[in-house]
mmCIF file of C-alpha atoms in Angstrom:
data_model
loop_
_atom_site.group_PDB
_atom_site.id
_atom_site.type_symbol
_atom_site.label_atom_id
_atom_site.label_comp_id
_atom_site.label_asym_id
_atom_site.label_seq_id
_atom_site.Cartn_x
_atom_site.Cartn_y
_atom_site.Cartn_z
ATOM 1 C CA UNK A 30 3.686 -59.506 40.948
ATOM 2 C CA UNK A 31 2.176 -62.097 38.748
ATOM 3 C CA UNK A 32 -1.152 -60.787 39.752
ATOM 4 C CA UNK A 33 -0.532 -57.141 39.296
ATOM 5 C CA UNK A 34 0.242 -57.974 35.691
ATOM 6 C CA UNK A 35 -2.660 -59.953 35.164
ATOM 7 C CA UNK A 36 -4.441 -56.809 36.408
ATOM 8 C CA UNK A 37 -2.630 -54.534 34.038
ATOM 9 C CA UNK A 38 -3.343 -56.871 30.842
ATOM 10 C CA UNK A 39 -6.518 -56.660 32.140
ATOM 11 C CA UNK A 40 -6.824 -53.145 32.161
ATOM 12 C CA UNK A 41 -5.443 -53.096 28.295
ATOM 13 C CA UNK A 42 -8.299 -55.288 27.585
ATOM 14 C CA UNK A 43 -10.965 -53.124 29.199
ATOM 15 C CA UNK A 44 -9.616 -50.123 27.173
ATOM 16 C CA UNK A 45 -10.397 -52.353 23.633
ATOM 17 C CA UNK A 46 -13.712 -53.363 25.164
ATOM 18 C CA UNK A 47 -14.595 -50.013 25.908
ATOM 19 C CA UNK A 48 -13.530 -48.582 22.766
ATOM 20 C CA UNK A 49 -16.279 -51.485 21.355
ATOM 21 C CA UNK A 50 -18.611 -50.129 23.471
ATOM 22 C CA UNK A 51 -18.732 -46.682 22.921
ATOM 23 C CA UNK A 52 -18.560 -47.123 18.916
ATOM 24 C CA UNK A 53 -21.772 -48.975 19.172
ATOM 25 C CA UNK A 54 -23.409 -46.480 21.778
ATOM 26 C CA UNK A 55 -22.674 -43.487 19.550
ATOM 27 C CA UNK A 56 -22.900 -44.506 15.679
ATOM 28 C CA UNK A 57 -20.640 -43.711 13.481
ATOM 29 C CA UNK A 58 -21.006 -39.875 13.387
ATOM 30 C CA UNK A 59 -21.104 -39.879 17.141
ATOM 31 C CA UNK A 60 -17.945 -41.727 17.452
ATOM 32 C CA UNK A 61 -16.129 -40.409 14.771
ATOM 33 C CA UNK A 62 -17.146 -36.694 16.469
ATOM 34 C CA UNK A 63 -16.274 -38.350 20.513
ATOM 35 C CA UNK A 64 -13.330 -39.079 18.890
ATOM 36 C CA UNK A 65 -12.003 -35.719 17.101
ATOM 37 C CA UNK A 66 -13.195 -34.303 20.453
ATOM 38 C CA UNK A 67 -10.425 -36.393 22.346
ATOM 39 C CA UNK A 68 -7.890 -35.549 20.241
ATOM 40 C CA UNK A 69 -8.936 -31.727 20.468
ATOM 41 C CA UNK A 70 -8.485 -32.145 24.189
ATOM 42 C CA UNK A 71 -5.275 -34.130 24.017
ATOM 43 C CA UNK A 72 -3.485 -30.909 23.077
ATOM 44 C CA UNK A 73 -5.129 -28.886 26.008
ATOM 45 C CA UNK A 74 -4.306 -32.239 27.707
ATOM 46 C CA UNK A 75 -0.698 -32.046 27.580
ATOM 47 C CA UNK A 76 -0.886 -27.796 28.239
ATOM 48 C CA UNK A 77 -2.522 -28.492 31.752
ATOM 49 C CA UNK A 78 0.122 -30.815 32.388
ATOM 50 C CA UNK A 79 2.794 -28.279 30.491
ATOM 51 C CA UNK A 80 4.754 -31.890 29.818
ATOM 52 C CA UNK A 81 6.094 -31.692 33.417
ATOM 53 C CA UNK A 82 5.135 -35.992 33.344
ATOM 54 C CA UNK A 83 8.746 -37.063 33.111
ATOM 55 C CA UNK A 84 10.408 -33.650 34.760
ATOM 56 C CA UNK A 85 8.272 -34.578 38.175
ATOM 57 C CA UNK A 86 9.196 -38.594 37.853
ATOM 58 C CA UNK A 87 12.661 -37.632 37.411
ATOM 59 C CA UNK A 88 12.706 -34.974 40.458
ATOM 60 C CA UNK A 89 10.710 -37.137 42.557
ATOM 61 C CA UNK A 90 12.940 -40.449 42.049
ATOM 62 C CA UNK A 91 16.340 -37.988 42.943
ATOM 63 C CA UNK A 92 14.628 -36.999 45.978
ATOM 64 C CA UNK A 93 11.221 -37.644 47.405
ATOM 65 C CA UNK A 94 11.222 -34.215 49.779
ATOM 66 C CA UNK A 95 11.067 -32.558 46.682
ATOM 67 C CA UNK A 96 7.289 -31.877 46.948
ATOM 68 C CA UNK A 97 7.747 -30.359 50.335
ATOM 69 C CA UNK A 98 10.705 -28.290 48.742
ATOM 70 C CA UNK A 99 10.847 -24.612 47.793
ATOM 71 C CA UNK A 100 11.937 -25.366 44.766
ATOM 72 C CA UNK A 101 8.287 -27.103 44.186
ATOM 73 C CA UNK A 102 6.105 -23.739 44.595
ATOM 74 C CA UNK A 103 7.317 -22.373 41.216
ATOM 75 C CA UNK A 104 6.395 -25.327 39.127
ATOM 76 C CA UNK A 105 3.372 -25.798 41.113
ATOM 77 C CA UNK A 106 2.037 -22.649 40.121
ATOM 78 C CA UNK A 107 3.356 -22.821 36.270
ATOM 79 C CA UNK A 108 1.172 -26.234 36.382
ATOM 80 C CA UNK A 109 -1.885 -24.732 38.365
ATOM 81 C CA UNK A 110 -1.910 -21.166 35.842
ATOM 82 C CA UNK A 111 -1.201 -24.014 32.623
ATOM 83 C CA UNK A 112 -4.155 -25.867 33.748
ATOM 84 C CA UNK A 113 -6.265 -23.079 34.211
ATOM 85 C CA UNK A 114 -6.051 -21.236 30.666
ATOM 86 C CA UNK A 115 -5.974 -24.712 28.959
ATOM 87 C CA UNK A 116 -9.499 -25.452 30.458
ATOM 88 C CA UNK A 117 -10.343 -21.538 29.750
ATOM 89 C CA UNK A 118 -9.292 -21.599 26.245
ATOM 90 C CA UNK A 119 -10.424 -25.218 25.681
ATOM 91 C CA UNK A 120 -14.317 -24.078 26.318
ATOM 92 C CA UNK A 121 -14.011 -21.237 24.982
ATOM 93 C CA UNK A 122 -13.030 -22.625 21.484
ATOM 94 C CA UNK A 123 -15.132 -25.712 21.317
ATOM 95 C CA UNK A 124 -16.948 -25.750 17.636
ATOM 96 C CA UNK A 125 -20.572 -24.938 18.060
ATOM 97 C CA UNK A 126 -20.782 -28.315 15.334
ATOM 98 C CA UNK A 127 -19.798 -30.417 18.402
ATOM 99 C CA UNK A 128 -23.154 -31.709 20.008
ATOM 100 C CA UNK A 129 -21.994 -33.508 22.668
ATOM 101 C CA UNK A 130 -21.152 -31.920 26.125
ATOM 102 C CA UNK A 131 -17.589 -30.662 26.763
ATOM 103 C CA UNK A 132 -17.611 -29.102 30.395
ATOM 104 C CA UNK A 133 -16.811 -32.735 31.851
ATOM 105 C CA UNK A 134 -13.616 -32.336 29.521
ATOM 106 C CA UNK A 135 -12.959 -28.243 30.973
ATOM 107 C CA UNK A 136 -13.070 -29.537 34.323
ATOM 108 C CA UNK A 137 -10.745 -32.626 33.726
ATOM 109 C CA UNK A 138 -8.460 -30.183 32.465
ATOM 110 C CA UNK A 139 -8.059 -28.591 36.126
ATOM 111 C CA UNK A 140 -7.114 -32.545 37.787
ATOM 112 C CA UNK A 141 -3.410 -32.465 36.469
ATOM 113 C CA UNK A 142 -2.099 -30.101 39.351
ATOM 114 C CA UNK A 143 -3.152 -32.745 41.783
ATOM 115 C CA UNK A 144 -2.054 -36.010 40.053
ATOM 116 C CA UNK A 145 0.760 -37.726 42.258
ATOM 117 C CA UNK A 146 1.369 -40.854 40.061
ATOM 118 C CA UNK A 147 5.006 -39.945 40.282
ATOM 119 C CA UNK A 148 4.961 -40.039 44.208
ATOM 120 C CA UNK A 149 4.088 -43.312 43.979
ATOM 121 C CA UNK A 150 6.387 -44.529 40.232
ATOM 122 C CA UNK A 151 9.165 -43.010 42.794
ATOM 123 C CA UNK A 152 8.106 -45.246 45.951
ATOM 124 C CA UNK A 153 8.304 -47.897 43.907
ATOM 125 C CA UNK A 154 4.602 -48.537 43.976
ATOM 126 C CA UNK A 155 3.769 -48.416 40.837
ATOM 127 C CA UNK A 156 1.385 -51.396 41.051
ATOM 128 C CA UNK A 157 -1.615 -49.259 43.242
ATOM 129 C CA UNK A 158 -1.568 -47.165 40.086
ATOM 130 C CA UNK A 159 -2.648 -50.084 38.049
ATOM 131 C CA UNK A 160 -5.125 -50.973 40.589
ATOM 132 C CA UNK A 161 -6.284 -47.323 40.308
ATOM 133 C CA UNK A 162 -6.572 -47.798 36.702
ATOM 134 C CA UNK A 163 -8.373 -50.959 36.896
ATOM 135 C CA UNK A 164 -11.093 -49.881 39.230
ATOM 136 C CA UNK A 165 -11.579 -46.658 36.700
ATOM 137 C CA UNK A 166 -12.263 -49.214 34.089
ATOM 138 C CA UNK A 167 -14.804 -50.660 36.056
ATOM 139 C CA UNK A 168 -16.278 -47.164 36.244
ATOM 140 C CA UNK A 169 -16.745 -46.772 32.968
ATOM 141 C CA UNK A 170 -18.301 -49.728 32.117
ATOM 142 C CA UNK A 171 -20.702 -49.606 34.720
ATOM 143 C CA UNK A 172 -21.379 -45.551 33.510
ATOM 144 C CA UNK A 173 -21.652 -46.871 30.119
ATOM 145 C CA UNK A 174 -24.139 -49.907 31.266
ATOM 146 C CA UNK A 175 -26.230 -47.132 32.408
ATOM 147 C CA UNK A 176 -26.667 -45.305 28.914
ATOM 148 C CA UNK A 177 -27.726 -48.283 28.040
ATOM 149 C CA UNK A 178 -30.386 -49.383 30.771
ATOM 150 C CA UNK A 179 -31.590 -45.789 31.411
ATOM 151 C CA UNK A 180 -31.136 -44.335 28.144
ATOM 152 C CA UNK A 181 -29.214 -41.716 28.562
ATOM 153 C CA UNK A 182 -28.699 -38.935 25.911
ATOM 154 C CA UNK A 183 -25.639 -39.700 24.156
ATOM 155 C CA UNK A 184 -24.597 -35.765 24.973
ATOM 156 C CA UNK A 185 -23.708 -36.873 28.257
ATOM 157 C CA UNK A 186 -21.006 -39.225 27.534
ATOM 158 C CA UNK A 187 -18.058 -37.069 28.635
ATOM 159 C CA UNK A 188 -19.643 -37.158 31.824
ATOM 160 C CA UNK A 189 -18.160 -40.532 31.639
ATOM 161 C CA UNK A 190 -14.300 -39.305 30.947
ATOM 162 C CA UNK A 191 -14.530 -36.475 33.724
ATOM 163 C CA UNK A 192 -16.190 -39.293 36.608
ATOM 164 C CA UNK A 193 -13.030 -41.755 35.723
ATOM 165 C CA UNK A 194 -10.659 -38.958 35.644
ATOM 166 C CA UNK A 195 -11.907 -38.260 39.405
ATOM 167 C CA UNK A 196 -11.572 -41.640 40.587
ATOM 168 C CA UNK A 197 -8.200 -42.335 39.330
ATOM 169 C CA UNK A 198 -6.972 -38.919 40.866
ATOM 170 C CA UNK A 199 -8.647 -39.894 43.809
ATOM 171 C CA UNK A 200 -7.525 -43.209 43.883
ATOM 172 C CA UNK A 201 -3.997 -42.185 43.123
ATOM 173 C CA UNK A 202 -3.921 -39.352 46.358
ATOM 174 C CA UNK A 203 -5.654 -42.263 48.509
ATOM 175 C CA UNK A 204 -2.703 -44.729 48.068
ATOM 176 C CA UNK A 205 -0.089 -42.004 48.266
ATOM 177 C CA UNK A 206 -1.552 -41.250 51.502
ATOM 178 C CA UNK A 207 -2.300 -44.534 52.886
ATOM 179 C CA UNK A 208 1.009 -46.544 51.894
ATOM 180 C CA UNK A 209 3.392 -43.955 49.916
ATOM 181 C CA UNK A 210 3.859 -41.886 53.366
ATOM 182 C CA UNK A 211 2.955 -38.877 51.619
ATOM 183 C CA UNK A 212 1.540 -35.487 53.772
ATOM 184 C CA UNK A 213 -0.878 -33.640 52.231
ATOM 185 C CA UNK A 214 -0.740 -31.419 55.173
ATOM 186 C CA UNK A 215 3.436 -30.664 54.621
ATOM 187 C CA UNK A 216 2.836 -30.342 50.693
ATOM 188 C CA UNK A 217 -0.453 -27.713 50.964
ATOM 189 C CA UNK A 218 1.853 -25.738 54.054
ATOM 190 C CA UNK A 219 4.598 -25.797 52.065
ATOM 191 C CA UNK A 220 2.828 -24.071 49.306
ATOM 192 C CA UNK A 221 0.672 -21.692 51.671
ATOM 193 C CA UNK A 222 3.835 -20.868 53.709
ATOM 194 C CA UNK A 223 6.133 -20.577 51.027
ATOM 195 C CA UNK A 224 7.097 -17.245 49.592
ATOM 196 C CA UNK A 225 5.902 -16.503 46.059
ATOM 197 C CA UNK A 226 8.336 -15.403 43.868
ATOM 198 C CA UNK A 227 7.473 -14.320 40.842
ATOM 199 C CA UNK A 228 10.953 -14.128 39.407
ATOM 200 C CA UNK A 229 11.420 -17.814 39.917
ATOM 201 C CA UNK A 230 7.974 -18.883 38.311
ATOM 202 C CA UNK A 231 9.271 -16.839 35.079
ATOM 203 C CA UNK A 232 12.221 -18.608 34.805
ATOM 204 C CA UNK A 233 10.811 -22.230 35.445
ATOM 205 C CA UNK A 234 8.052 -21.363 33.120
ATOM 206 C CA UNK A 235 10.493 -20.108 30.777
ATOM 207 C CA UNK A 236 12.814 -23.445 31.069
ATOM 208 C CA UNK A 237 9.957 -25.781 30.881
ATOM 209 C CA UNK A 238 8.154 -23.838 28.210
ATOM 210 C CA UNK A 239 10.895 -25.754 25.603
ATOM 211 C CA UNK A 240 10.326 -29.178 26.578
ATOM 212 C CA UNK A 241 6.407 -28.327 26.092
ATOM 213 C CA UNK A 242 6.888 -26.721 22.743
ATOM 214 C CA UNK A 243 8.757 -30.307 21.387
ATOM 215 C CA UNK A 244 5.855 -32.615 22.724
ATOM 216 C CA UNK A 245 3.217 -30.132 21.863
ATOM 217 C CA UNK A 246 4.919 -30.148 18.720
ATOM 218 C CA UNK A 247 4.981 -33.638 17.695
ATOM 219 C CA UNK A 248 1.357 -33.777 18.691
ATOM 220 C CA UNK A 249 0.471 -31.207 16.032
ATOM 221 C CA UNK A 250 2.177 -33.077 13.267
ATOM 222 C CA UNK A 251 0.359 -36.126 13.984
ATOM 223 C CA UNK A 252 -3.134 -35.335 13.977
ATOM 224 C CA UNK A 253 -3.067 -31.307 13.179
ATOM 225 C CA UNK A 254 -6.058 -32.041 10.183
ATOM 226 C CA UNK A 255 -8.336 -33.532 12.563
ATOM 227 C CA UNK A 256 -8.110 -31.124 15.158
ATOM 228 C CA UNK A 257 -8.805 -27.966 12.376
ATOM 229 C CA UNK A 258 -11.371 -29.676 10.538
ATOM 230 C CA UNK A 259 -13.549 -30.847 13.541
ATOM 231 C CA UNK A 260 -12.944 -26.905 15.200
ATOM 232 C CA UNK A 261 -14.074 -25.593 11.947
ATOM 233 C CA UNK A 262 -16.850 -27.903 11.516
ATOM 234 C CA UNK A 263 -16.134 -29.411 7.930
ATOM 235 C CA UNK A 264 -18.252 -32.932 8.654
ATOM 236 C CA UNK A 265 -15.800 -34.754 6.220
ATOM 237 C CA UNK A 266 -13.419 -36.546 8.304
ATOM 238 C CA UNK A 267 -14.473 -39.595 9.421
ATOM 239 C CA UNK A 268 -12.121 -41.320 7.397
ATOM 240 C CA UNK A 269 -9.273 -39.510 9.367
ATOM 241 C CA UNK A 270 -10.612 -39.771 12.724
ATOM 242 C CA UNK A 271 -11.266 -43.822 12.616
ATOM 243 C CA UNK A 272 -7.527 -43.694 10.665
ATOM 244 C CA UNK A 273 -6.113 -42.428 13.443
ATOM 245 C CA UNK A 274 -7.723 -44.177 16.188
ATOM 246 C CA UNK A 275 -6.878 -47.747 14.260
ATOM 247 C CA UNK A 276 -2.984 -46.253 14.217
ATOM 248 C CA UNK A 277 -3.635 -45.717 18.266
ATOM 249 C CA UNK A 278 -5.119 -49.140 18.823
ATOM 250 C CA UNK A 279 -2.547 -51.002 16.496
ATOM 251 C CA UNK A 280 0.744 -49.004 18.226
ATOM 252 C CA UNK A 281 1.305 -50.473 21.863
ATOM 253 C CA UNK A 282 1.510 -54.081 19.873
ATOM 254 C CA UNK A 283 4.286 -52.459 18.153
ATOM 255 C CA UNK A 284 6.122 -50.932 20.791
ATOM 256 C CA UNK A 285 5.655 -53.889 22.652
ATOM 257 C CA UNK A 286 7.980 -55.921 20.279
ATOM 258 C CA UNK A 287 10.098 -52.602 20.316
ATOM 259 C CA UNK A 288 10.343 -52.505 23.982
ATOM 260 C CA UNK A 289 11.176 -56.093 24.411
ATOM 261 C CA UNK A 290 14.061 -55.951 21.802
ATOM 262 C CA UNK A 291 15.352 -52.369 22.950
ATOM 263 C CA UNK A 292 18.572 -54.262 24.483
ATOM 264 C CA UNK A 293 19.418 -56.076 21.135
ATOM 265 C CA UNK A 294 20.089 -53.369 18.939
ATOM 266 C CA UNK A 295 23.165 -52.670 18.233
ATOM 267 C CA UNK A 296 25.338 -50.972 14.919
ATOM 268 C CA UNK A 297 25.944 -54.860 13.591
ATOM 269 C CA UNK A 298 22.494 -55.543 13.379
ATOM 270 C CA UNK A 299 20.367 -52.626 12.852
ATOM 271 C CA UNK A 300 19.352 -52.863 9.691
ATOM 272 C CA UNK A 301 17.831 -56.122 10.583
ATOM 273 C CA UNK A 302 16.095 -54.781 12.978
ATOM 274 C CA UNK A 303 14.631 -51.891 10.834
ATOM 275 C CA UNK A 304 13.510 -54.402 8.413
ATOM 276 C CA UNK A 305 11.511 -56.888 11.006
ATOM 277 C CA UNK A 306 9.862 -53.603 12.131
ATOM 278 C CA UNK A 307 9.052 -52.717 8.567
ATOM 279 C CA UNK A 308 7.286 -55.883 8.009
ATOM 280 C CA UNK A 309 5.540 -55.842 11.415
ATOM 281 C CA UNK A 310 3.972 -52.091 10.226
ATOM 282 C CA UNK A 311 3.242 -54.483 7.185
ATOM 283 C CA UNK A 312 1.211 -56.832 9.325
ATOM 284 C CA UNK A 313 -0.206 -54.100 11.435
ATOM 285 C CA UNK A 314 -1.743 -52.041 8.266
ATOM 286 C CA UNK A 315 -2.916 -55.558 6.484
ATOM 287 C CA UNK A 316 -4.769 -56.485 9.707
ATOM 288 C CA UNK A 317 -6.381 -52.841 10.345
ATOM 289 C CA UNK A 318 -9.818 -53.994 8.219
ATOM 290 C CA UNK A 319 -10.485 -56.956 10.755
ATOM 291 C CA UNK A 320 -9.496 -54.593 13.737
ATOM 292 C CA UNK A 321 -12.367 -52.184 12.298
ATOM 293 C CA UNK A 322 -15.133 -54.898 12.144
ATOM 294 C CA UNK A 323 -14.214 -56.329 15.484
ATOM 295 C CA UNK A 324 -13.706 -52.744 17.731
ATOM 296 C CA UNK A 325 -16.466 -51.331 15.340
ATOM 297 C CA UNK A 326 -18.868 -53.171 13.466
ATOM 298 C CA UNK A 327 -19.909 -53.794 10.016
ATOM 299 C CA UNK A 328 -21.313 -50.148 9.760
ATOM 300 C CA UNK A 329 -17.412 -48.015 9.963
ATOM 301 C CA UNK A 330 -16.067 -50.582 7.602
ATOM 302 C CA UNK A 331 -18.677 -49.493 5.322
ATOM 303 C CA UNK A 332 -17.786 -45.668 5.727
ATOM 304 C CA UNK A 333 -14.153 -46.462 4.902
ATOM 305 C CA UNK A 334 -11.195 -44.957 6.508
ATOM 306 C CA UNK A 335 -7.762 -43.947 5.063
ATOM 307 C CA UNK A 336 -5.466 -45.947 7.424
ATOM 308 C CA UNK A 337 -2.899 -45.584 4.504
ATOM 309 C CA UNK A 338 -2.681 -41.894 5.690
ATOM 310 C CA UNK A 339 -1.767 -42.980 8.831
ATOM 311 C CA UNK A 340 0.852 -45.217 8.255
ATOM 312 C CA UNK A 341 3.793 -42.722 8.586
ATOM 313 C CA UNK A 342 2.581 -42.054 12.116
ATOM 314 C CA UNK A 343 2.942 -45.912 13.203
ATOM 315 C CA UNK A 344 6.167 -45.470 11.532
ATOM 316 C CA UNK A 345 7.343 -42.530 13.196
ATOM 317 C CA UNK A 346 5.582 -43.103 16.600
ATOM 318 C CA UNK A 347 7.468 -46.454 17.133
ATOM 319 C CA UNK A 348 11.159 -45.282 16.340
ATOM 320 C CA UNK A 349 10.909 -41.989 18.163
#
């Protein structure tokens, strides 16, 4: 156990690293436009997936036949047609101001339908997925090593997303296969085999098509300027974009206090516990300028960045 979570802080370390990395590959306009891309894709992220992440944990940790169940087929197809028109529509709309490469970023959008990280969460072997993650990390570091050594156009560098997207997925099926006991023989003749009805695929589209709205929702409200402006192809935004991505780097140090004191709160001492949270997004924002120079360099301090906008989503992304 104690060296699974070595592993894991490990891989939370990478990520930072990484983000180092790639700010310094791609300059300032680069990064702030890798960026915007990112979040573009989040949305058509969370559409391939059509938010079925917790529904399938949930449904898998009930009962673990339930991916060689009828009642599978529908949502499989919902999740296969979702992923489909969000790649579609996500290449189709790209702003002809983005220079770098988005196909790698189409084709990741097709991986959700055969990401079993919630046969494994419901085996109760959860730790091969941090392996998985781990060894992705190592991809990308390596990849990015080699933009570096062979100088490789910067254009390419979603090449580097899609190739760790593959291994994880790959990764993930491997151990599901090798110690999870799952068949993909039973779950692809199940599907084959299975009648397809399209009455039942309406009505799990139309149950699940709620729960999507909400996420997709909350999404939008977060980050809906960056997203327009970047699709639009107004240049003026890097202040947003590095905003945004400080209020992503600063939030699991948050939620980690959150998540530790979850069990504590109570109606006798909640306002206390508002307050210490208050002055920890205090903290947070007064530390952002060193978290800039350190993850970015001298030159994004320079260009500035309106964290200050920002600081209602730390706010509202911890106590949600």
């Amino acid at each position: 156990m104690l060296l699974f979570t070595i592993v894991e802080i490990t891989n939370k370390l990478l990520g930072v690293v990484i983000l180092a990395i790639l700010s310094r590959i791609l300059g300032v306009d680069g990064f702030v436009q890798y960026a915007a891309i990112l979040l573009v894709f989040g949305y058509f992220y969370e559409l391939s997936f059509f938010s079925y992440q917790s529904k399938n944990l949930v449904d898998a940790n009930r009962n673990i036949e339930f991916l060689y169940s009828k009642n599978f087929i529908p949502r499989f197809w919902v999740l296969a047609l979702a992923s489909v028109v969000s790649s579609l529509t996500f290449i189709l709309s790209s702003s002809d101001e983005w220079v770098l490469y988005v196909l790698p970023l189409a084709l990741t959008l097709l991986l959700p339908t055969f990401i079993f990280d919630y046969y494994l969460y419901a085996k109760k072997l959860g730790r091969y997925i941090v392996i998985s993650r781990f060894a992705s990390q190592v991809l990308v570091c390596v990849l990015l090593a080699s933009f570096y050594v062979l100088d490789i156009s910067v254009k390419y560098i979603l090449w580097v997303n899609f190739l760790q997207s593959m291994l994880l997925a790959f990764l993930i099926i491997y151990f599901s296969l090798k110690f999870g006991g799952f068949s993909i023989h039973r779950w692809f003749r199940n599907l084959i085999e299975g009648e397809i009805i399209w009455r039942n695929i309406w009505q799990e589209y139309n149950t699940q098509k709620i729960v999507f709205a909400s996420k997709f929702m909350v999404l939008l409200i977060v980050s809906y300027e960056i997203a327009l402006l970047s699709l639009i192809g107004v240049g003026e935004y890097n202040d947003m974009v590095l905003g945004n991505r400080v209020a992503l780097i600063l939030l699991p140090f948050l939620h980690f206090y959150l998540n530790s004191n979850i069990s504590s709160v109570d109606t006798n001492n909640y306002t206390r516990y508002i307050m210490v949270n208050a002055i920890g997004v205090c903290v947070l924002v007064a530390l952002s300028p060193i978290v800039v120079f350190v993850l970015f360099g001298e030159k994004f301090l320079g260009e500035g960045f309106l964290l200050n906008g920002y600081i209602s989503l730390i706010i509202f992304q911890a106590y949600i």
